[in-house]
């Protein structure tokens, strides 16, 4: 019986709440809508509160109630996980009501909303970049605020997300065997994030990328790439002595030195072959030139003989007298 009564009471309460919400949604009474919206806000019924605050926007515009409605709307959206919308609303509040005692809190919450709205590292990071900008803006405007104490921590966290995405993208080039692209991508990570915590891992991949690039290089670039890889092994050993990475650098340097020596032999053999081929080509070209010259001389001689013969014929035709005149015998 007791459970039955409690059940009826619960149903009655729910019915009452629904009825009150519906009544406020259909009403044009600003005070009723505002009161119901604030009650929903206090009870953490964010969606109900937002539905009513949305109706109040035009009704309270220009009145003393407007800042409170705008502030509560932003918070309701924040708690309802509408971070981008809440962030814009908090930012607008801090800009539109700079003298309101809640302006600093709104600016902080705007930055926090952008932070909460940052996407996972493997997704588009424009939201992360916007969040860093908003956090930095709060830090610039409220450097001495108590709320500023954790801002740098949040910025570092978001910056690491950008670092890690760039690092993962570079790794994909390495996994695909695109060692030149991987090397450039990892170097860009170091340039863009000089304080990165991923430096040891990045150095490891650059070592391996340059080694593979030198090992599998085309003939004309092999010398340059071997030297580049060797130089980097020395840099790693110098910057990170007595580490596993330094050991890897030394091991790769030994292999590269051997590759360099082997390539010197190959280079000499190749240069010798090229020299021999060049010499042979020169001889062939000289022989062909001589042959062409001889053929041209023979052709010139034949042409000269033909021309002389023709001249003699023409001369004989000119010097030969015409035949004597003939007369018919009269009968």
PDB file of C-alpha atoms in Angstrom:
ATOM      1  CA  UNK A   1       0.000   0.000   0.000  1.00  0.00           C
ATOM      2  CA  UNK A   2       2.857   2.316   0.916  1.00  0.00           C
ATOM      3  CA  UNK A   3       4.604   1.630  -2.415  1.00  0.00           C
ATOM      4  CA  UNK A   4       1.338   2.314  -4.224  1.00  0.00           C
ATOM      5  CA  UNK A   5       0.926   5.684  -2.520  1.00  0.00           C
ATOM      6  CA  UNK A   6       4.542   6.629  -3.268  1.00  0.00           C
ATOM      7  CA  UNK A   7       4.025   5.652  -6.884  1.00  0.00           C
ATOM      8  CA  UNK A   8       0.944   7.828  -7.169  1.00  0.00           C
ATOM      9  CA  UNK A   9       2.813  10.696  -5.554  1.00  0.00           C
ATOM     10  CA  UNK A  10       5.673  10.362  -8.013  1.00  0.00           C
ATOM     11  CA  UNK A  11       3.276  10.315 -10.961  1.00  0.00           C
ATOM     12  CA  UNK A  12       1.528  13.366  -9.592  1.00  0.00           C
ATOM     13  CA  UNK A  13       4.806  15.236  -9.195  1.00  0.00           C
ATOM     14  CA  UNK A  14       5.874  14.383 -12.748  1.00  0.00           C
ATOM     15  CA  UNK A  15       2.478  15.360 -14.106  1.00  0.00           C
ATOM     16  CA  UNK A  16       2.669  18.619 -12.202  1.00  0.00           C
ATOM     17  CA  UNK A  17       6.137  19.359 -13.618  1.00  0.00           C
ATOM     18  CA  UNK A  18       5.094  18.518 -17.138  1.00  0.00           C
ATOM     19  CA  UNK A  19       2.008  20.609 -16.779  1.00  0.00           C
ATOM     20  CA  UNK A  20       4.050  23.554 -15.451  1.00  0.00           C
ATOM     21  CA  UNK A  21       6.583  23.287 -18.288  1.00  0.00           C
ATOM     22  CA  UNK A  22       3.859  23.067 -20.913  1.00  0.00           C
ATOM     23  CA  UNK A  23       2.018  25.977 -19.348  1.00  0.00           C
ATOM     24  CA  UNK A  24       5.152  28.115 -19.403  1.00  0.00           C
ATOM     25  CA  UNK A  25       5.947  27.096 -22.988  1.00  0.00           C
ATOM     26  CA  UNK A  26       2.488  28.196 -24.142  1.00  0.00           C
ATOM     27  CA  UNK A  27       2.353  31.329 -21.993  1.00  0.00           C
ATOM     28  CA  UNK A  28       3.238  34.868 -23.020  1.00  0.00           C
ATOM     29  CA  UNK A  29       3.760  35.871 -19.392  1.00  0.00           C
ATOM     30  CA  UNK A  30       7.434  36.811 -19.085  1.00  0.00           C
ATOM     31  CA  UNK A  31       7.514  36.395 -15.322  1.00  0.00           C
ATOM     32  CA  UNK A  32       5.982  32.911 -15.425  1.00  0.00           C
ATOM     33  CA  UNK A  33       8.384  31.758 -18.139  1.00  0.00           C
ATOM     34  CA  UNK A  34      11.385  33.224 -16.292  1.00  0.00           C
ATOM     35  CA  UNK A  35      10.383  31.718 -12.961  1.00  0.00           C
ATOM     36  CA  UNK A  36       9.839  28.276 -14.502  1.00  0.00           C
ATOM     37  CA  UNK A  37      13.095  28.467 -16.458  1.00  0.00           C
ATOM     38  CA  UNK A  38      15.054  29.383 -13.317  1.00  0.00           C
ATOM     39  CA  UNK A  39      13.400  26.549 -11.379  1.00  0.00           C
ATOM     40  CA  UNK A  40      14.414  24.090 -14.115  1.00  0.00           C
ATOM     41  CA  UNK A  41      17.927  25.522 -14.005  1.00  0.00           C
ATOM     42  CA  UNK A  42      18.127  25.074 -10.239  1.00  0.00           C
ATOM     43  CA  UNK A  43      16.914  21.461 -10.607  1.00  0.00           C
ATOM     44  CA  UNK A  44      19.528  20.853 -13.370  1.00  0.00           C
ATOM     45  CA  UNK A  45      16.853  20.184 -15.971  1.00  0.00           C
ATOM     46  CA  UNK A  46      18.988  21.765 -18.633  1.00  0.00           C
ATOM     47  CA  UNK A  47      16.909  21.013 -21.718  1.00  0.00           C
ATOM     48  CA  UNK A  48      13.698  22.297 -20.120  1.00  0.00           C
ATOM     49  CA  UNK A  49      15.508  25.402 -18.923  1.00  0.00           C
ATOM     50  CA  UNK A  50      17.011  26.024 -22.367  1.00  0.00           C
ATOM     51  CA  UNK A  51      13.634  25.653 -24.073  1.00  0.00           C
ATOM     52  CA  UNK A  52      12.232  28.420 -21.861  1.00  0.00           C
ATOM     53  CA  UNK A  53      15.310  30.661 -21.912  1.00  0.00           C
ATOM     54  CA  UNK A  54      15.129  30.542 -25.693  1.00  0.00           C
ATOM     55  CA  UNK A  55      11.589  31.952 -25.489  1.00  0.00           C
ATOM     56  CA  UNK A  56      12.765  34.670 -23.127  1.00  0.00           C
ATOM     57  CA  UNK A  57      15.472  36.121 -25.374  1.00  0.00           C
ATOM     58  CA  UNK A  58      13.218  38.656 -27.056  1.00  0.00           C
ATOM     59  CA  UNK A  59      10.980  39.149 -24.017  1.00  0.00           C
ATOM     60  CA  UNK A  60      13.783  40.290 -21.704  1.00  0.00           C
ATOM     61  CA  UNK A  61      15.970  42.097 -24.266  1.00  0.00           C
ATOM     62  CA  UNK A  62      16.966  45.498 -22.882  1.00  0.00           C
ATOM     63  CA  UNK A  63      15.732  44.707 -19.371  1.00  0.00           C
ATOM     64  CA  UNK A  64      17.625  43.963 -16.146  1.00  0.00           C
ATOM     65  CA  UNK A  65      16.737  40.305 -16.536  1.00  0.00           C
ATOM     66  CA  UNK A  66      18.634  39.899 -19.784  1.00  0.00           C
ATOM     67  CA  UNK A  67      22.187  39.425 -18.349  1.00  0.00           C
ATOM     68  CA  UNK A  68      20.985  36.710 -15.967  1.00  0.00           C
ATOM     69  CA  UNK A  69      19.092  34.899 -18.735  1.00  0.00           C
ATOM     70  CA  UNK A  70      22.116  35.084 -21.032  1.00  0.00           C
ATOM     71  CA  UNK A  71      24.440  33.852 -18.271  1.00  0.00           C
ATOM     72  CA  UNK A  72      22.185  30.961 -17.248  1.00  0.00           C
ATOM     73  CA  UNK A  73      21.605  29.997 -20.891  1.00  0.00           C
ATOM     74  CA  UNK A  74      25.347  29.694 -21.437  1.00  0.00           C
ATOM     75  CA  UNK A  75      25.734  27.547 -18.324  1.00  0.00           C
ATOM     76  CA  UNK A  76      22.760  25.347 -19.265  1.00  0.00           C
ATOM     77  CA  UNK A  77      24.333  24.707 -22.666  1.00  0.00           C
ATOM     78  CA  UNK A  78      27.674  23.987 -20.999  1.00  0.00           C
ATOM     79  CA  UNK A  79      26.143  21.397 -18.651  1.00  0.00           C
ATOM     80  CA  UNK A  80      24.150  19.963 -21.570  1.00  0.00           C
ATOM     81  CA  UNK A  81      27.541  19.521 -23.341  1.00  0.00           C
ATOM     82  CA  UNK A  82      26.784  22.010 -26.098  1.00  0.00           C
ATOM     83  CA  UNK A  83      30.305  23.325 -25.689  1.00  0.00           C
ATOM     84  CA  UNK A  84      30.712  25.324 -28.888  1.00  0.00           C
ATOM     85  CA  UNK A  85      27.396  27.135 -28.412  1.00  0.00           C
ATOM     86  CA  UNK A  86      28.066  27.707 -24.719  1.00  0.00           C
ATOM     87  CA  UNK A  87      31.541  29.021 -25.499  1.00  0.00           C
ATOM     88  CA  UNK A  88      30.161  31.607 -27.902  1.00  0.00           C
ATOM     89  CA  UNK A  89      27.479  32.622 -25.410  1.00  0.00           C
ATOM     90  CA  UNK A  90      29.956  33.058 -22.547  1.00  0.00           C
ATOM     91  CA  UNK A  91      32.277  35.038 -24.799  1.00  0.00           C
ATOM     92  CA  UNK A  92      29.432  37.299 -25.926  1.00  0.00           C
ATOM     93  CA  UNK A  93      28.467  37.859 -22.284  1.00  0.00           C
ATOM     94  CA  UNK A  94      31.995  38.903 -21.294  1.00  0.00           C
ATOM     95  CA  UNK A  95      32.161  41.290 -24.270  1.00  0.00           C
ATOM     96  CA  UNK A  96      28.641  42.737 -23.929  1.00  0.00           C
ATOM     97  CA  UNK A  97      28.694  43.107 -20.143  1.00  0.00           C
ATOM     98  CA  UNK A  98      32.322  43.956 -19.251  1.00  0.00           C
ATOM     99  CA  UNK A  99      31.296  45.673 -15.978  1.00  0.00           C
ATOM    100  CA  UNK A 100      29.172  42.776 -14.792  1.00  0.00           C
ATOM    101  CA  UNK A 101      30.846  41.044 -11.814  1.00  0.00           C
ATOM    102  CA  UNK A 102      30.497  37.766 -13.723  1.00  0.00           C
ATOM    103  CA  UNK A 103      32.416  39.006 -16.793  1.00  0.00           C
ATOM    104  CA  UNK A 104      35.687  37.352 -15.752  1.00  0.00           C
ATOM    105  CA  UNK A 105      33.912  34.092 -14.957  1.00  0.00           C
ATOM    106  CA  UNK A 106      32.201  34.214 -18.361  1.00  0.00           C
ATOM    107  CA  UNK A 107      35.531  34.791 -20.121  1.00  0.00           C
ATOM    108  CA  UNK A 108      37.027  31.858 -18.242  1.00  0.00           C
ATOM    109  CA  UNK A 109      34.052  29.625 -19.019  1.00  0.00           C
ATOM    110  CA  UNK A 110      34.273  30.602 -22.712  1.00  0.00           C
ATOM    111  CA  UNK A 111      37.882  29.405 -22.764  1.00  0.00           C
ATOM    112  CA  UNK A 112      36.926  26.261 -20.842  1.00  0.00           C
ATOM    113  CA  UNK A 113      34.109  25.496 -23.301  1.00  0.00           C
ATOM    114  CA  UNK A 114      36.543  25.708 -26.209  1.00  0.00           C
ATOM    115  CA  UNK A 115      38.875  23.420 -24.276  1.00  0.00           C
ATOM    116  CA  UNK A 116      36.061  20.905 -23.661  1.00  0.00           C
ATOM    117  CA  UNK A 117      35.092  21.079 -27.339  1.00  0.00           C
ATOM    118  CA  UNK A 118      38.546  20.132 -28.579  1.00  0.00           C
ATOM    119  CA  UNK A 119      38.338  17.012 -30.747  1.00  0.00           C
ATOM    120  CA  UNK A 120      40.403  13.834 -30.356  1.00  0.00           C
ATOM    121  CA  UNK A 121      43.909  14.085 -31.832  1.00  0.00           C
ATOM    122  CA  UNK A 122      43.045  11.899 -34.832  1.00  0.00           C
ATOM    123  CA  UNK A 123      40.247  14.271 -35.896  1.00  0.00           C
ATOM    124  CA  UNK A 124      40.260  17.829 -37.231  1.00  0.00           C
ATOM    125  CA  UNK A 125      42.223  20.025 -34.815  1.00  0.00           C
ATOM    126  CA  UNK A 126      40.797  23.444 -35.693  1.00  0.00           C
ATOM    127  CA  UNK A 127      38.783  23.282 -32.444  1.00  0.00           C
ATOM    128  CA  UNK A 128      42.005  22.648 -30.509  1.00  0.00           C
ATOM    129  CA  UNK A 129      43.719  25.630 -32.108  1.00  0.00           C
ATOM    130  CA  UNK A 130      40.700  27.819 -31.284  1.00  0.00           C
ATOM    131  CA  UNK A 131      40.751  26.574 -27.695  1.00  0.00           C
ATOM    132  CA  UNK A 132      44.436  27.451 -27.292  1.00  0.00           C
ATOM    133  CA  UNK A 133      43.740  30.934 -28.664  1.00  0.00           C
ATOM    134  CA  UNK A 134      40.834  31.459 -26.225  1.00  0.00           C
ATOM    135  CA  UNK A 135      42.817  30.205 -23.236  1.00  0.00           C
ATOM    136  CA  UNK A 136      45.723  32.464 -24.153  1.00  0.00           C
ATOM    137  CA  UNK A 137      43.337  35.397 -24.538  1.00  0.00           C
ATOM    138  CA  UNK A 138      41.994  34.836 -21.010  1.00  0.00           C
ATOM    139  CA  UNK A 139      45.548  34.605 -19.705  1.00  0.00           C
ATOM    140  CA  UNK A 140      46.412  37.891 -21.403  1.00  0.00           C
ATOM    141  CA  UNK A 141      43.329  39.677 -20.044  1.00  0.00           C
ATOM    142  CA  UNK A 142      43.282  38.191 -16.526  1.00  0.00           C
ATOM    143  CA  UNK A 143      46.898  37.285 -15.817  1.00  0.00           C
ATOM    144  CA  UNK A 144      46.529  37.806 -12.054  1.00  0.00           C
ATOM    145  CA  UNK A 145      43.262  35.930 -11.704  1.00  0.00           C
ATOM    146  CA  UNK A 146      42.997  32.831  -9.530  1.00  0.00           C
ATOM    147  CA  UNK A 147      41.372  31.156 -12.509  1.00  0.00           C
ATOM    148  CA  UNK A 148      44.515  31.750 -14.579  1.00  0.00           C
ATOM    149  CA  UNK A 149      46.550  29.321 -12.489  1.00  0.00           C
ATOM    150  CA  UNK A 150      45.542  26.238 -14.468  1.00  0.00           C
ATOM    151  CA  UNK A 151      45.407  27.928 -17.887  1.00  0.00           C
ATOM    152  CA  UNK A 152      48.992  27.085 -18.820  1.00  0.00           C
ATOM    153  CA  UNK A 153      48.346  23.459 -17.884  1.00  0.00           C
ATOM    154  CA  UNK A 154      45.333  23.363 -20.217  1.00  0.00           C
ATOM    155  CA  UNK A 155      47.303  25.045 -23.014  1.00  0.00           C
ATOM    156  CA  UNK A 156      50.123  22.523 -22.604  1.00  0.00           C
ATOM    157  CA  UNK A 157      47.626  19.670 -22.762  1.00  0.00           C
ATOM    158  CA  UNK A 158      46.085  20.972 -25.977  1.00  0.00           C
ATOM    159  CA  UNK A 159      49.477  21.742 -27.501  1.00  0.00           C
ATOM    160  CA  UNK A 160      50.544  18.175 -26.815  1.00  0.00           C
ATOM    161  CA  UNK A 161      47.469  16.996 -28.723  1.00  0.00           C
ATOM    162  CA  UNK A 162      48.628  18.988 -31.758  1.00  0.00           C
ATOM    163  CA  UNK A 163      52.163  17.630 -31.334  1.00  0.00           C
ATOM    164  CA  UNK A 164      50.924  14.076 -31.114  1.00  0.00           C
ATOM    165  CA  UNK A 165      48.756  14.428 -34.222  1.00  0.00           C
ATOM    166  CA  UNK A 166      51.726  15.793 -36.205  1.00  0.00           C
ATOM    167  CA  UNK A 167      53.890  12.991 -34.811  1.00  0.00           C
ATOM    168  CA  UNK A 168      51.360  10.307 -35.779  1.00  0.00           C
ATOM    169  CA  UNK A 169      51.034  11.759 -39.281  1.00  0.00           C
ATOM    170  CA  UNK A 170      54.815  11.599 -39.703  1.00  0.00           C
ATOM    171  CA  UNK A 171      54.805   7.998 -38.476  1.00  0.00           C
ATOM    172  CA  UNK A 172      52.379   7.065 -41.227  1.00  0.00           C
ATOM    173  CA  UNK A 173      54.900   8.174 -43.863  1.00  0.00           C
ATOM    174  CA  UNK A 174      57.527   5.968 -42.231  1.00  0.00           C
ATOM    175  CA  UNK A 175      55.190   2.983 -42.098  1.00  0.00           C
ATOM    176  CA  UNK A 176      54.436   3.417 -45.809  1.00  0.00           C
ATOM    177  CA  UNK A 177      58.148   3.436 -46.639  1.00  0.00           C
ATOM    178  CA  UNK A 178      58.072   7.106 -47.639  1.00  0.00           C
ATOM    179  CA  UNK A 179      61.327   7.813 -45.801  1.00  0.00           C
ATOM    180  CA  UNK A 180      62.078  11.179 -47.367  1.00  0.00           C
ATOM    181  CA  UNK A 181      58.590  12.489 -46.513  1.00  0.00           C
ATOM    182  CA  UNK A 182      58.849  10.972 -43.016  1.00  0.00           C
ATOM    183  CA  UNK A 183      62.164  12.709 -42.381  1.00  0.00           C
ATOM    184  CA  UNK A 184      60.753  16.089 -43.461  1.00  0.00           C
ATOM    185  CA  UNK A 185      57.561  15.581 -41.432  1.00  0.00           C
ATOM    186  CA  UNK A 186      59.444  14.678 -38.240  1.00  0.00           C
ATOM    187  CA  UNK A 187      61.767  17.671 -38.673  1.00  0.00           C
ATOM    188  CA  UNK A 188      58.688  19.899 -39.037  1.00  0.00           C
ATOM    189  CA  UNK A 189      57.343  18.565 -35.726  1.00  0.00           C
ATOM    190  CA  UNK A 190      60.598  19.571 -34.024  1.00  0.00           C
ATOM    191  CA  UNK A 191      60.494  22.998 -35.657  1.00  0.00           C
ATOM    192  CA  UNK A 192      56.843  23.635 -34.780  1.00  0.00           C
ATOM    193  CA  UNK A 193      57.130  22.244 -31.236  1.00  0.00           C
ATOM    194  CA  UNK A 194      60.711  22.846 -30.048  1.00  0.00           C
ATOM    195  CA  UNK A 195      59.816  21.866 -26.461  1.00  0.00           C
ATOM    196  CA  UNK A 196      58.071  18.650 -27.439  1.00  0.00           C
ATOM    197  CA  UNK A 197      58.225  15.715 -25.046  1.00  0.00           C
ATOM    198  CA  UNK A 198      58.323  13.408 -28.049  1.00  0.00           C
ATOM    199  CA  UNK A 199      61.862  14.406 -29.086  1.00  0.00           C
ATOM    200  CA  UNK A 200      63.440  10.983 -28.279  1.00  0.00           C
ATOM    201  CA  UNK A 201      60.824   9.113 -30.329  1.00  0.00           C
ATOM    202  CA  UNK A 202      61.145  11.636 -33.168  1.00  0.00           C
ATOM    203  CA  UNK A 203      64.942  11.321 -33.166  1.00  0.00           C
ATOM    204  CA  UNK A 204      64.574   7.547 -33.339  1.00  0.00           C
ATOM    205  CA  UNK A 205      62.375   7.787 -36.435  1.00  0.00           C
ATOM    206  CA  UNK A 206      64.634  10.376 -38.088  1.00  0.00           C
ATOM    207  CA  UNK A 207      67.624   8.079 -37.504  1.00  0.00           C
ATOM    208  CA  UNK A 208      65.824   5.153 -39.091  1.00  0.00           C
ATOM    209  CA  UNK A 209      64.365   7.250 -41.920  1.00  0.00           C
ATOM    210  CA  UNK A 210      67.756   8.658 -42.907  1.00  0.00           C
ATOM    211  CA  UNK A 211      69.362   5.236 -42.650  1.00  0.00           C
ATOM    212  CA  UNK A 212      66.731   3.665 -44.907  1.00  0.00           C
ATOM    213  CA  UNK A 213      66.915   6.608 -47.290  1.00  0.00           C
ATOM    214  CA  UNK A 214      70.716   6.259 -47.543  1.00  0.00           C
ATOM    215  CA  UNK A 215      70.517   2.487 -47.906  1.00  0.00           C
ATOM    216  CA  UNK A 216      67.911   2.540 -50.660  1.00  0.00           C
ATOM    217  CA  UNK A 217      69.040   5.728 -52.357  1.00  0.00           C
ATOM    218  CA  UNK A 218      69.537   6.261 -56.063  1.00  0.00           C
ATOM    219  CA  UNK A 219      73.191   6.381 -57.162  1.00  0.00           C
ATOM    220  CA  UNK A 220      73.440  10.158 -57.653  1.00  0.00           C
ATOM    221  CA  UNK A 221      72.121  10.979 -54.156  1.00  0.00           C
ATOM    222  CA  UNK A 222      73.679   8.152 -52.167  1.00  0.00           C
ATOM    223  CA  UNK A 223      76.822  10.009 -51.050  1.00  0.00           C
ATOM    224  CA  UNK A 224      74.819  12.992 -49.819  1.00  0.00           C
ATOM    225  CA  UNK A 225      72.281  10.844 -47.975  1.00  0.00           C
ATOM    226  CA  UNK A 226      74.905   8.683 -46.289  1.00  0.00           C
ATOM    227  CA  UNK A 227      76.653  11.830 -45.010  1.00  0.00           C
ATOM    228  CA  UNK A 228      73.344  13.274 -43.801  1.00  0.00           C
ATOM    229  CA  UNK A 229      72.533  10.074 -41.896  1.00  0.00           C
ATOM    230  CA  UNK A 230      76.032   9.905 -40.399  1.00  0.00           C
ATOM    231  CA  UNK A 231      75.827  13.522 -39.236  1.00  0.00           C
ATOM    232  CA  UNK A 232      72.533  12.865 -37.486  1.00  0.00           C
ATOM    233  CA  UNK A 233      73.873   9.806 -35.644  1.00  0.00           C
ATOM    234  CA  UNK A 234      76.600  12.060 -34.201  1.00  0.00           C
ATOM    235  CA  UNK A 235      74.034  14.710 -33.238  1.00  0.00           C
ATOM    236  CA  UNK A 236      71.903  12.155 -31.387  1.00  0.00           C
ATOM    237  CA  UNK A 237      74.893  10.683 -29.581  1.00  0.00           C
ATOM    238  CA  UNK A 238      75.958  14.179 -28.508  1.00  0.00           C
ATOM    239  CA  UNK A 239      72.513  15.335 -27.350  1.00  0.00           C
ATOM    240  CA  UNK A 240      71.466  12.092 -25.661  1.00  0.00           C
ATOM    241  CA  UNK A 241      74.614  10.345 -24.434  1.00  0.00           C
ATOM    242  CA  UNK A 242      74.423   7.039 -22.562  1.00  0.00           C
ATOM    243  CA  UNK A 243      70.868   6.334 -23.699  1.00  0.00           C
ATOM    244  CA  UNK A 244      69.339   3.507 -25.710  1.00  0.00           C
ATOM    245  CA  UNK A 245      68.849   6.017 -28.512  1.00  0.00           C
ATOM    246  CA  UNK A 246      72.581   6.820 -28.501  1.00  0.00           C
ATOM    247  CA  UNK A 247      73.300   3.088 -28.771  1.00  0.00           C
ATOM    248  CA  UNK A 248      70.951   2.878 -31.755  1.00  0.00           C
ATOM    249  CA  UNK A 249      72.762   5.841 -33.340  1.00  0.00           C
ATOM    250  CA  UNK A 250      76.165   4.168 -32.864  1.00  0.00           C
ATOM    251  CA  UNK A 251      74.883   0.879 -34.296  1.00  0.00           C
ATOM    252  CA  UNK A 252      73.453   2.612 -37.366  1.00  0.00           C
ATOM    253  CA  UNK A 253      76.641   4.649 -37.815  1.00  0.00           C
ATOM    254  CA  UNK A 254      78.700   1.456 -38.005  1.00  0.00           C
ATOM    255  CA  UNK A 255      76.365   0.120 -40.686  1.00  0.00           C
ATOM    256  CA  UNK A 256      76.471   3.416 -42.553  1.00  0.00           C
ATOM    257  CA  UNK A 257      80.280   3.518 -42.453  1.00  0.00           C
ATOM    258  CA  UNK A 258      80.345   0.038 -43.990  1.00  0.00           C
ATOM    259  CA  UNK A 259      77.805   1.136 -46.590  1.00  0.00           C
ATOM    260  CA  UNK A 260      79.984   4.164 -47.332  1.00  0.00           C
ATOM    261  CA  UNK A 261      83.075   2.002 -47.883  1.00  0.00           C
ATOM    262  CA  UNK A 262      81.157  -0.434 -50.073  1.00  0.00           C
ATOM    263  CA  UNK A 263      79.790   2.453 -52.077  1.00  0.00           C
ATOM    264  CA  UNK A 264      83.301   3.860 -52.613  1.00  0.00           C
ATOM    265  CA  UNK A 265      84.221   0.543 -54.283  1.00  0.00           C
ATOM    266  CA  UNK A 266      81.027   0.531 -56.330  1.00  0.00           C
ATOM    267  CA  UNK A 267      81.619   4.162 -57.237  1.00  0.00           C
ATOM    268  CA  UNK A 268      85.153   3.473 -58.489  1.00  0.00           C
ATOM    269  CA  UNK A 269      83.962   0.486 -60.507  1.00  0.00           C
ATOM    270  CA  UNK A 270      81.117   2.527 -61.933  1.00  0.00           C
ATOM    271  CA  UNK A 271      83.401   5.441 -62.772  1.00  0.00           C
ATOM    272  CA  UNK A 272      85.852   3.058 -64.447  1.00  0.00           C
ATOM    273  CA  UNK A 273      83.047   1.569 -66.529  1.00  0.00           C
ATOM    274  CA  UNK A 274      81.783   5.021 -67.408  1.00  0.00           C
ATOM    275  CA  UNK A 275      85.321   6.100 -68.417  1.00  0.00           C
ATOM    276  CA  UNK A 276      85.738   2.983 -70.564  1.00  0.00           C
ATOM    277  CA  UNK A 277      82.373   3.493 -72.198  1.00  0.00           C
ATOM    278  CA  UNK A 278      83.177   7.150 -72.766  1.00  0.00           C
ATOM    279  CA  UNK A 279      86.502   6.259 -74.391  1.00  0.00           C
ATOM    280  CA  UNK A 280      84.842   3.636 -76.538  1.00  0.00           C
ATOM    281  CA  UNK A 281      82.180   6.114 -77.527  1.00  0.00           C
ATOM    282  CA  UNK A 282      84.822   8.664 -78.480  1.00  0.00           C
ATOM    283  CA  UNK A 283      86.621   6.084 -80.666  1.00  0.00           C
ATOM    284  CA  UNK A 284      83.359   5.113 -82.332  1.00  0.00           C
ATOM    285  CA  UNK A 285      82.539   8.751 -82.922  1.00  0.00           C
ATOM    286  CA  UNK A 286      86.041   9.330 -84.373  1.00  0.00           C
ATOM    287  CA  UNK A 287      85.712   6.265 -86.624  1.00  0.00           C
ATOM    288  CA  UNK A 288      82.282   7.373 -87.754  1.00  0.00           C
ATOM    289  CA  UNK A 289      83.597  10.855 -88.416  1.00  0.00           C
ATOM    290  CA  UNK A 290      86.508   9.456 -90.463  1.00  0.00           C
ATOM    291  CA  UNK A 291      84.169   7.170 -92.353  1.00  0.00           C
ATOM    292  CA  UNK A 292      81.822  10.035 -93.069  1.00  0.00           C
ATOM    293  CA  UNK A 293      84.755  12.159 -94.218  1.00  0.00           C
ATOM    294  CA  UNK A 294      86.015   9.433 -96.577  1.00  0.00           C
ATOM    295  CA  UNK A 295      82.538   8.860 -97.993  1.00  0.00           C
ATOM    296  CA  UNK A 296      82.151  12.590 -98.534  1.00  0.00           C
ATOM    297  CA  UNK A 297      85.531  12.770-100.302  1.00  0.00           C
ATOM    298  CA  UNK A 298      84.559   9.868-102.580  1.00  0.00           C
ATOM    299  CA  UNK A 299      81.234  11.506-103.298  1.00  0.00           C
ATOM    300  CA  UNK A 300      82.968  14.800-104.050  1.00  0.00           C
ATOM    301  CA  UNK A 301      85.409  13.013-106.402  1.00  0.00           C
ATOM    302  CA  UNK A 302      82.597  11.261-108.272  1.00  0.00           C
ATOM    303  CA  UNK A 303      80.702  14.538-108.530  1.00  0.00           C
ATOM    304  CA  UNK A 304      83.839  16.262-109.847  1.00  0.00           C
ATOM    305  CA  UNK A 305      84.401  13.548-112.457  1.00  0.00           C
ATOM    306  CA  UNK A 306      80.789  13.790-113.581  1.00  0.00           C
ATOM    307  CA  UNK A 307      81.089  17.514-113.823  1.00  0.00           C
ATOM    308  CA  UNK A 308      84.342  17.267-115.870  1.00  0.00           C
ATOM    309  CA  UNK A 309      82.788  14.742-118.226  1.00  0.00           C
ATOM    310  CA  UNK A 310      79.817  16.995-118.751  1.00  0.00           C
ATOM    311  CA  UNK A 311      82.101  19.960-119.434  1.00  0.00           C
ATOM    312  CA  UNK A 312      83.998  17.966-122.096  1.00  0.00           C
ATOM    313  CA  UNK A 313      80.768  16.958-123.746  1.00  0.00           C
ATOM    314  CA  UNK A 314      79.501  20.496-123.779  1.00  0.00           C
ATOM    315  CA  UNK A 315      82.847  21.750-125.216  1.00  0.00           C
ATOM    316  CA  UNK A 316      82.861  19.132-127.974  1.00  0.00           C
ATOM    317  CA  UNK A 317      79.331  20.080-128.969  1.00  0.00           C
ATOM    318  CA  UNK A 318      80.322  23.719-129.306  1.00  0.00           C
ATOM    319  CA  UNK A 319      83.555  23.111-131.352  1.00  0.00           C
ATOM    320  CA  UNK A 320      82.111  20.581-133.849  1.00  0.00           C
ATOM    321  CA  UNK A 321      81.260  22.405-137.210  1.00  0.00           C
ATOM    322  CA  UNK A 322      77.840  21.891-138.690  1.00  0.00           C
ATOM    323  CA  UNK A 323      77.633  19.423-141.604  1.00  0.00           C
ATOM    324  CA  UNK A 324      78.211  20.740-145.215  1.00  0.00           C
ATOM    325  CA  UNK A 325      75.198  21.927-147.232  1.00  0.00           C
ATOM    326  CA  UNK A 326      73.654  19.356-149.572  1.00  0.00           C
ATOM    327  CA  UNK A 327      72.024  20.134-152.888  1.00  0.00           C
ATOM    328  CA  UNK A 328      69.466  18.178-154.820  1.00  0.00           C
ATOM    329  CA  UNK A 329      70.681  16.844-158.228  1.00  0.00           C
ATOM    330  CA  UNK A 330      68.611  18.254-161.073  1.00  0.00           C
ATOM    331  CA  UNK A 331      67.226  15.752-163.371  1.00  0.00           C
TER     332      UNK A 331
END
